[in-house]
Short mmCIF file of C-alpha atoms and ligand atoms in Angstrom, two decimals:
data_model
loop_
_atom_site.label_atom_id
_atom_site.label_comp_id
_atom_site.label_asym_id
_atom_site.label_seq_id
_atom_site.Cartn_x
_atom_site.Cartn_y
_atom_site.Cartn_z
CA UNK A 1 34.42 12.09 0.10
CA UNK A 2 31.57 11.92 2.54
CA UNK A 3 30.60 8.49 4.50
CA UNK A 4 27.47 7.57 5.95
CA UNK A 5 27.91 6.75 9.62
CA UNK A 6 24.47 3.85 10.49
CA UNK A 7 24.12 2.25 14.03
CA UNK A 8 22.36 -1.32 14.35
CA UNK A 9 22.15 -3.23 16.84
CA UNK A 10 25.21 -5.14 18.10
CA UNK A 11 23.75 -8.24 18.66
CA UNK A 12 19.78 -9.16 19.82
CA UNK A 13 16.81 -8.84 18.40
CA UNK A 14 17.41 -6.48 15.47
CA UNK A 15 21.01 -7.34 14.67
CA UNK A 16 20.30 -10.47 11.94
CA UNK A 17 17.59 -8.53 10.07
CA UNK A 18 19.82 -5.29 9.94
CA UNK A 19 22.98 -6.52 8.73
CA UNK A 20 20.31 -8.30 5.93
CA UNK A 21 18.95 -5.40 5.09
CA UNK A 22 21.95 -4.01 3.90
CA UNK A 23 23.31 -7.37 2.33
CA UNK A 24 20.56 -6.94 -0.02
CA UNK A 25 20.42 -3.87 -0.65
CA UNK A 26 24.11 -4.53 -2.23
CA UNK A 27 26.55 -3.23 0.78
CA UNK A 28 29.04 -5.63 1.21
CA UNK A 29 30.27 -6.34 5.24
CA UNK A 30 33.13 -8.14 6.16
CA UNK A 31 33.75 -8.58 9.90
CA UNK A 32 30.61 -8.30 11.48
CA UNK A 33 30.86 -9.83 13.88
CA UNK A 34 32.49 -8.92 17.54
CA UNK A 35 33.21 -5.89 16.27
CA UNK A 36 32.78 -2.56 17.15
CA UNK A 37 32.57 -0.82 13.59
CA UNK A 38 33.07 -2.25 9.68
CA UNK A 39 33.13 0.01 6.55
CA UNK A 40 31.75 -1.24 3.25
CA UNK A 41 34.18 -2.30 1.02
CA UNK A 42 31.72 -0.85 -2.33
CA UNK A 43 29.54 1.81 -0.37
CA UNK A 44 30.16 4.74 1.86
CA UNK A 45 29.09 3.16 4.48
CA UNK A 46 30.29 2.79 8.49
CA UNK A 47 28.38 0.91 10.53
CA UNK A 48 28.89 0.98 14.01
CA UNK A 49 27.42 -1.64 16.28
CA UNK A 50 25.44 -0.79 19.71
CA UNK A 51 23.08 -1.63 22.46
CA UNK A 52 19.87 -0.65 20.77
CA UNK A 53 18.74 1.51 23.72
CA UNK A 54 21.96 3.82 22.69
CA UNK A 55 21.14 4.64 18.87
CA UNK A 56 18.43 7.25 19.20
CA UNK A 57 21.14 9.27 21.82
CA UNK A 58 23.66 8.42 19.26
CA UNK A 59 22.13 9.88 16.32
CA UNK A 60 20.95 13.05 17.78
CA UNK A 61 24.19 13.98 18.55
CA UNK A 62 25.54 12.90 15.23
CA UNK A 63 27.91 10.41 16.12
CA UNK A 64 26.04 8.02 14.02
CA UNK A 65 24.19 9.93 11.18
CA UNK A 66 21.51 7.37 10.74
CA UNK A 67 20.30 4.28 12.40
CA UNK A 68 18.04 1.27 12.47
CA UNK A 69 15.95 0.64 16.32
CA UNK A 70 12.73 -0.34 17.38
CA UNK A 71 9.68 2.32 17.65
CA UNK A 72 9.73 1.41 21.14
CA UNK A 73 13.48 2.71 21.58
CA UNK A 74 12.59 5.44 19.99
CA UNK A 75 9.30 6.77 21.54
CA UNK A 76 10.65 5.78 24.90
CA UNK A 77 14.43 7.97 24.43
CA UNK A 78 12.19 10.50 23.01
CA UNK A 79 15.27 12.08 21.29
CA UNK A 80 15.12 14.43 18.34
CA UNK A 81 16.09 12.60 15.63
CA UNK A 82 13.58 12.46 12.45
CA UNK A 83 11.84 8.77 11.31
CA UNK A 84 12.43 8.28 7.87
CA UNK A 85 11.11 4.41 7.07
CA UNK A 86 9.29 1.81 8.75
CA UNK A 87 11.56 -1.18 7.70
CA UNK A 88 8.86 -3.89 8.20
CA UNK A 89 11.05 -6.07 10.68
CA UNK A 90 11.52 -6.28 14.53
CA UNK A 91 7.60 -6.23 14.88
CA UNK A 92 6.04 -6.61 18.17
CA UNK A 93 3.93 -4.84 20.91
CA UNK A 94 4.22 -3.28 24.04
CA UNK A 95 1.57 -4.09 26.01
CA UNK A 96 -0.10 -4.54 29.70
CA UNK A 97 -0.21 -7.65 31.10
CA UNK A 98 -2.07 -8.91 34.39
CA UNK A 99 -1.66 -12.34 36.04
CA UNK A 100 -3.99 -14.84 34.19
CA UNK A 101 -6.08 -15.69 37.03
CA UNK A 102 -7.47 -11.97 37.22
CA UNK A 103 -10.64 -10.12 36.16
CA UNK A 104 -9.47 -6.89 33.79
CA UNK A 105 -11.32 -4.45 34.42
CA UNK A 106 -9.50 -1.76 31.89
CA UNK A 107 -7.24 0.61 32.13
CA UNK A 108 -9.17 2.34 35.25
CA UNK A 109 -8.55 -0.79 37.03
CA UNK A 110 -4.53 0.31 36.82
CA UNK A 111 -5.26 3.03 39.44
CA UNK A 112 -2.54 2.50 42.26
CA UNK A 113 -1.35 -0.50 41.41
CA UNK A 114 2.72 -1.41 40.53
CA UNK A 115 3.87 -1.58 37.07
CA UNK A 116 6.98 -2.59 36.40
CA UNK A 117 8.34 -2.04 33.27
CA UNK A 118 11.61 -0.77 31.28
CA UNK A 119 9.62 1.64 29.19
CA UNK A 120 8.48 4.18 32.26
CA UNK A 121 8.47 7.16 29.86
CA UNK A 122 5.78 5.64 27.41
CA UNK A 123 3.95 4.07 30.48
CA UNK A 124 4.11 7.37 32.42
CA UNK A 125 2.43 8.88 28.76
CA UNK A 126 -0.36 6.32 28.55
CA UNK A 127 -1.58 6.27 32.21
CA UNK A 128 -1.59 10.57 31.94
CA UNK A 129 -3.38 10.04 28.68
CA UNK A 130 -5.72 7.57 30.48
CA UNK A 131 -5.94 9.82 33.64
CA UNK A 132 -4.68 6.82 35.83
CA UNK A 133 -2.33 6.99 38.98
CA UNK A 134 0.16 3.94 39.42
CA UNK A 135 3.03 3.40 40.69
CA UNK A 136 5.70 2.58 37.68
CA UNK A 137 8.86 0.32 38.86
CA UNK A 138 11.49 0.46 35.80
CA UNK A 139 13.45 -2.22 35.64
CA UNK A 140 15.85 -2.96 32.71
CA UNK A 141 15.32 -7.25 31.91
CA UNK A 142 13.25 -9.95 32.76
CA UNK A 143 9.91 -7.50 33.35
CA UNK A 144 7.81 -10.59 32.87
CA UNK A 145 9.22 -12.41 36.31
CA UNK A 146 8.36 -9.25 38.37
CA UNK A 147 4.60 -10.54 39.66
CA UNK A 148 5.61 -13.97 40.48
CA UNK A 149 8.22 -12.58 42.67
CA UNK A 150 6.28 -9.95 44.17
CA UNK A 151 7.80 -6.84 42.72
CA UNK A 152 5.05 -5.37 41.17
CA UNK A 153 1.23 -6.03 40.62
CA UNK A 154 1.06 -5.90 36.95
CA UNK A 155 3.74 -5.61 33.50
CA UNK A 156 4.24 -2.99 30.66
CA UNK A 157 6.22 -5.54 28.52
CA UNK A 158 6.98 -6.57 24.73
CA UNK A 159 5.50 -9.13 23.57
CA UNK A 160 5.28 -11.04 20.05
CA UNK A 161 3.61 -14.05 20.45
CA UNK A 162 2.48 -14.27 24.10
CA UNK A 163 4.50 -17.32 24.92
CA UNK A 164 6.90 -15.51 27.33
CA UNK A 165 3.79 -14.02 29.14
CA UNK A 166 2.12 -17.48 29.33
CA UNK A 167 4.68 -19.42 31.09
CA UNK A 168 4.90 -16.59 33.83
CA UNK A 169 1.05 -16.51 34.36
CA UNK A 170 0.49 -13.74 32.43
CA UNK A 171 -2.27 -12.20 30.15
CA UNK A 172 -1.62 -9.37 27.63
CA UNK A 173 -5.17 -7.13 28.25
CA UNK A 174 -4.01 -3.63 26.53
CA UNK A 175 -1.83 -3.22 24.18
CA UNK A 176 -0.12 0.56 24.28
CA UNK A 177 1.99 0.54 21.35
CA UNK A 178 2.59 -1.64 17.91
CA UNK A 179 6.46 -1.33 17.07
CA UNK A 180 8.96 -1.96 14.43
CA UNK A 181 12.20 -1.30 13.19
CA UNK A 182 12.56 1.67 11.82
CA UNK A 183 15.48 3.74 9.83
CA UNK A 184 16.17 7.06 11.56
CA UNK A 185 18.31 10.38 11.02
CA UNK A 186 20.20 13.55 12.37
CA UNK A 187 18.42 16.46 11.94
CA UNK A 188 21.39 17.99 10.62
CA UNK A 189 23.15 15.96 7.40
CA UNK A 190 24.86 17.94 5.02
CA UNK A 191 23.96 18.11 1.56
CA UNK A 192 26.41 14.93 0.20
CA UNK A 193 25.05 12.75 3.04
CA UNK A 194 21.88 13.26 2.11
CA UNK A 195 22.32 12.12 -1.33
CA UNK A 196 23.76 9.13 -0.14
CA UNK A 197 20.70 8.78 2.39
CA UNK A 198 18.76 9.01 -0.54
CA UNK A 199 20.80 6.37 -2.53
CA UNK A 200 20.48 4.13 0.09
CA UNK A 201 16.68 4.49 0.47
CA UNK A 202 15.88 4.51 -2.78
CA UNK A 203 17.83 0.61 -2.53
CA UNK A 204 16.01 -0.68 0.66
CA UNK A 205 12.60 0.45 -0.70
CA UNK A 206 13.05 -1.56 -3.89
CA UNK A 207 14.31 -4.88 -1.04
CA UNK A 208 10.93 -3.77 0.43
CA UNK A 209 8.85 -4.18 -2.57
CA UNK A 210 10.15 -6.81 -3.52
CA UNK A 211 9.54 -8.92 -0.62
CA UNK A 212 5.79 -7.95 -0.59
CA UNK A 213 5.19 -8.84 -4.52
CA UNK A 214 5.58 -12.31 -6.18
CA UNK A 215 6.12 -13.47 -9.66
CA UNK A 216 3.65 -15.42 -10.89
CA UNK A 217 3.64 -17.54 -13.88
CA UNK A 218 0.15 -19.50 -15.09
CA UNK A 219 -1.13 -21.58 -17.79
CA UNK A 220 -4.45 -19.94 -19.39
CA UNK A 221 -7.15 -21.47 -21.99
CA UNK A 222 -7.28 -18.76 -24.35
CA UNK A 223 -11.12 -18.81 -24.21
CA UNK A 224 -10.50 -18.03 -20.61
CA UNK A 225 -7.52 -15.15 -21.08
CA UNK A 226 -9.58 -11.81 -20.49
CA UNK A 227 -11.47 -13.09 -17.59
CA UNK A 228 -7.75 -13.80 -16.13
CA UNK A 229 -6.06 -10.88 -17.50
CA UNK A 230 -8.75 -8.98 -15.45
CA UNK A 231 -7.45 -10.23 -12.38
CA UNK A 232 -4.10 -9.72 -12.73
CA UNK A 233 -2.73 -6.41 -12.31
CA UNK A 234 0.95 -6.99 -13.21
CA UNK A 235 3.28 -4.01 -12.88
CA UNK A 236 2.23 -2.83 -16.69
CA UNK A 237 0.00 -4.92 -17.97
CA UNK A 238 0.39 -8.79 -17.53
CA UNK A 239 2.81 -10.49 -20.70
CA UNK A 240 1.65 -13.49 -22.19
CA UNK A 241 3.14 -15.89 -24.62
CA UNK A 242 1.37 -18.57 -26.81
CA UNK A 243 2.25 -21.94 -25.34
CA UNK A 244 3.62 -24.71 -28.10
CA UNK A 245 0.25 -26.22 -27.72
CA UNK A 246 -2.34 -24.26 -29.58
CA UNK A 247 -5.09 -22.49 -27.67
CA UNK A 248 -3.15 -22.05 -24.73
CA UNK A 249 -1.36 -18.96 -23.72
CA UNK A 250 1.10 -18.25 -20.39
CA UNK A 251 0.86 -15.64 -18.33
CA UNK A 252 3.18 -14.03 -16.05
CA UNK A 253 2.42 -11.16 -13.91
CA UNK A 254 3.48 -9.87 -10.41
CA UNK A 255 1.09 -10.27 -7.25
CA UNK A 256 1.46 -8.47 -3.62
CA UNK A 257 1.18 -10.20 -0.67
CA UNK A 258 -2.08 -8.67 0.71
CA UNK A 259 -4.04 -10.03 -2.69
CA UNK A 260 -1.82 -12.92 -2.98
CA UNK A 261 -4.03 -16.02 -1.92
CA UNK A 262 -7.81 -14.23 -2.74
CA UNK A 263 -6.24 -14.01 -6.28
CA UNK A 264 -4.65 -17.10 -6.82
CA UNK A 265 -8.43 -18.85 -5.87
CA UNK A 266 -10.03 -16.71 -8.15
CA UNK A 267 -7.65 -17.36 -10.93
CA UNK A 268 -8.33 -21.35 -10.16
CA UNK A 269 -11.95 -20.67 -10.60
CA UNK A 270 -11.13 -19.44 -13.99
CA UNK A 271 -9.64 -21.51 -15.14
CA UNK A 272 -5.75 -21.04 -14.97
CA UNK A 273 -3.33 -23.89 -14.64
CA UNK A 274 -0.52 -24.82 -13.45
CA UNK A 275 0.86 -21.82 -11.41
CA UNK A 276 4.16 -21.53 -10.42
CA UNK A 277 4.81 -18.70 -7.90
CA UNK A 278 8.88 -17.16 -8.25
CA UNK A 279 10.05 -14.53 -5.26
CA UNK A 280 11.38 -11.48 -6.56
CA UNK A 281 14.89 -10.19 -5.45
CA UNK A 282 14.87 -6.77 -6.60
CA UNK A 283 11.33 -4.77 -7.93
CA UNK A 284 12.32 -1.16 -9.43
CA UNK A 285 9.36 0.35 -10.66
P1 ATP B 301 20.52 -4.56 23.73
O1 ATP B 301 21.58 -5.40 24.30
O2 ATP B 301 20.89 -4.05 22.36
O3 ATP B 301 20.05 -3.45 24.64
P2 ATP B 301 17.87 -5.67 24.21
O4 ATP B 301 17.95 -6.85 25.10
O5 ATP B 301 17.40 -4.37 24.73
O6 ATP B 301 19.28 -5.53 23.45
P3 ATP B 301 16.35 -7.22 22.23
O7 ATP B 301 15.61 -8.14 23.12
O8 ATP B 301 17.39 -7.75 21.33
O9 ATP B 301 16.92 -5.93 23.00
O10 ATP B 301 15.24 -6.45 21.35
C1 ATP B 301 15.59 -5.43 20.48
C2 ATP B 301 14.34 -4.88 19.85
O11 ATP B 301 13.70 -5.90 19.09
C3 ATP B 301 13.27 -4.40 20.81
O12 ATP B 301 13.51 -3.13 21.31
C4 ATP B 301 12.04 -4.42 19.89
O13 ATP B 301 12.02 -3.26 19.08
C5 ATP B 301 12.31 -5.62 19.00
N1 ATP B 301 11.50 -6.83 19.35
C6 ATP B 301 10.80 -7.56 18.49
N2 ATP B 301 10.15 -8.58 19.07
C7 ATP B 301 10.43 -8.52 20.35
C8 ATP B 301 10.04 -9.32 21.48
N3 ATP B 301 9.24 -10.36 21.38
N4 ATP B 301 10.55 -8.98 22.67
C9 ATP B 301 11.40 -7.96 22.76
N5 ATP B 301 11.77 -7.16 21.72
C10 ATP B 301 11.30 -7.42 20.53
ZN1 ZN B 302 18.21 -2.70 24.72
#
């Protein structure tokens, strides 16, 4: 019987998220954690746990067959593994930053000066791209500190929300990449794994679409029900019910999260009432 061999993250960033993922996408895990592998009790499933900046090596050479890491990992290991799904977690940038107290004056003003980073592959890209000569220092923590302490003249760093940057005197001024976690695979599965790949997909794009959609029930003045049934796109056609009370009718209907609020407004205006909004678990369309 074949088995589908994933790496995650063995503890950081990524590791909550991942093992989450999977939860709800049915694969039960007992013994996560401080351990080096687990296999699902009611999937095919092995899932080995490692430092993140090891999974793209790792599935190349097939010792994992597919695995979840950051774009940043990935672009920076530059390994030949193939992307198969952003997974819409583990979001974040990798940018330039420059002490606060400095003028930017853009990516020409990089010319000669000391970046220290732990992504000197996609730097080294960037500043080529840019035609720009510096000098890049890798270093593998704590990039953030290297100014302050003299080390180097400016950052290529991750950032999220700036905070970590701001309490070392930092400003983010170019941003080089946008990342997130990603699922990726061997070039080389056989035909059973892949059919597991696919079963497994097929679950953590219905988690997906389910976490961008929302149920939404509403009360509608049946005067008012086309004008409201016009805004809702549901995943048919909205349902609605008479209410007990005559003239009244109730509407349910699914929303996603870009059109959420603008919709919910415009179904105020017109008259809806009393909307309840119910997350979805599992959307299978
Ligand atoms: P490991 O011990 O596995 O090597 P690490 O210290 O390299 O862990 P973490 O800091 O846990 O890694 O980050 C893992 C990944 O999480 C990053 O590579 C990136 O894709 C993502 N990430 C999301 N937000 C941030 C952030 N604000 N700072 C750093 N990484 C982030
Ligand atoms: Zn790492």
């Amino acid at each position: 019987m074949a088995i589908l061999k994933i790496g995650i993250q063995k503890s950081g960033r990524l590791y909550e998220d991942s093992v989450q993922l999977l939860k709800e996408c049915g694969i039960d895990l007992r013994n996560v954690k401080d351990r080096l592998k687990t296999e699902s009790d009611n999937f095919p499933l092995e899932v080995f746990f490692l430092r993140d900046d090891d999974i793209p090596q790792y599935v190349e050479d097939g010792v994992a067959d597919i695995g979840i890491v950051g774009e940043n990992v990935l672009l920076e290991k530059n390994k030949q593994v193939e992307t198969i799904e952003e997974l819409g977690f583990g979001k974040c940038r990798l940018s330039i930053a420059i002490p606060r107290n400095q003028v930017y004056g853009g990516v020409a003003s990089l010319e000669g000066k000391r970046i220290a980073t732990s992504y000197p592959f996609i730097v080294k890209n960037y500043l080529k791209q840019h035609n720009v000569k510096a000098d890049i220092h890798e270093i593998s923590g704590s990039v953030e500190i290297a100014p302050g302490i003299g080390l180097s003249d400016v950052v290529a760093d991750l950032v999220s929300s700036g905070s970590t940057l701001f309490m070392n005197g930092l400003k983010e001024v170019e941003t080089m990449l946008k990342s997130q976690a990603v699922l990726i695979k061997n070039n080389k599965l056989s035909d059973e794994q892949l059919a597991l790949l696919n079963k497994l997909l097929f679950r953590i794009r219905t988690v997906k679409k389910a976490k961008r959609n929302k149920y939404v029930l509403l009360n509608a003045p049946n005067d008012k029900l086309k004008e409201i049934i016009s805004l809702l796109p549901g995943m048919k056609s909205p349902t609605v019910l008479p209410l007990a009370e005559s003239g009244w009718s109730s509407v349910h209907s699914v929303l996603s999260e870009d059109e959420f609020w603008d919709k919910i407004e415009q179904l105020k205006e017109a008259g809806a009432q009393g909307i309840l909004v119910i997350p979805i678990e599992k959307m299978v369309v």
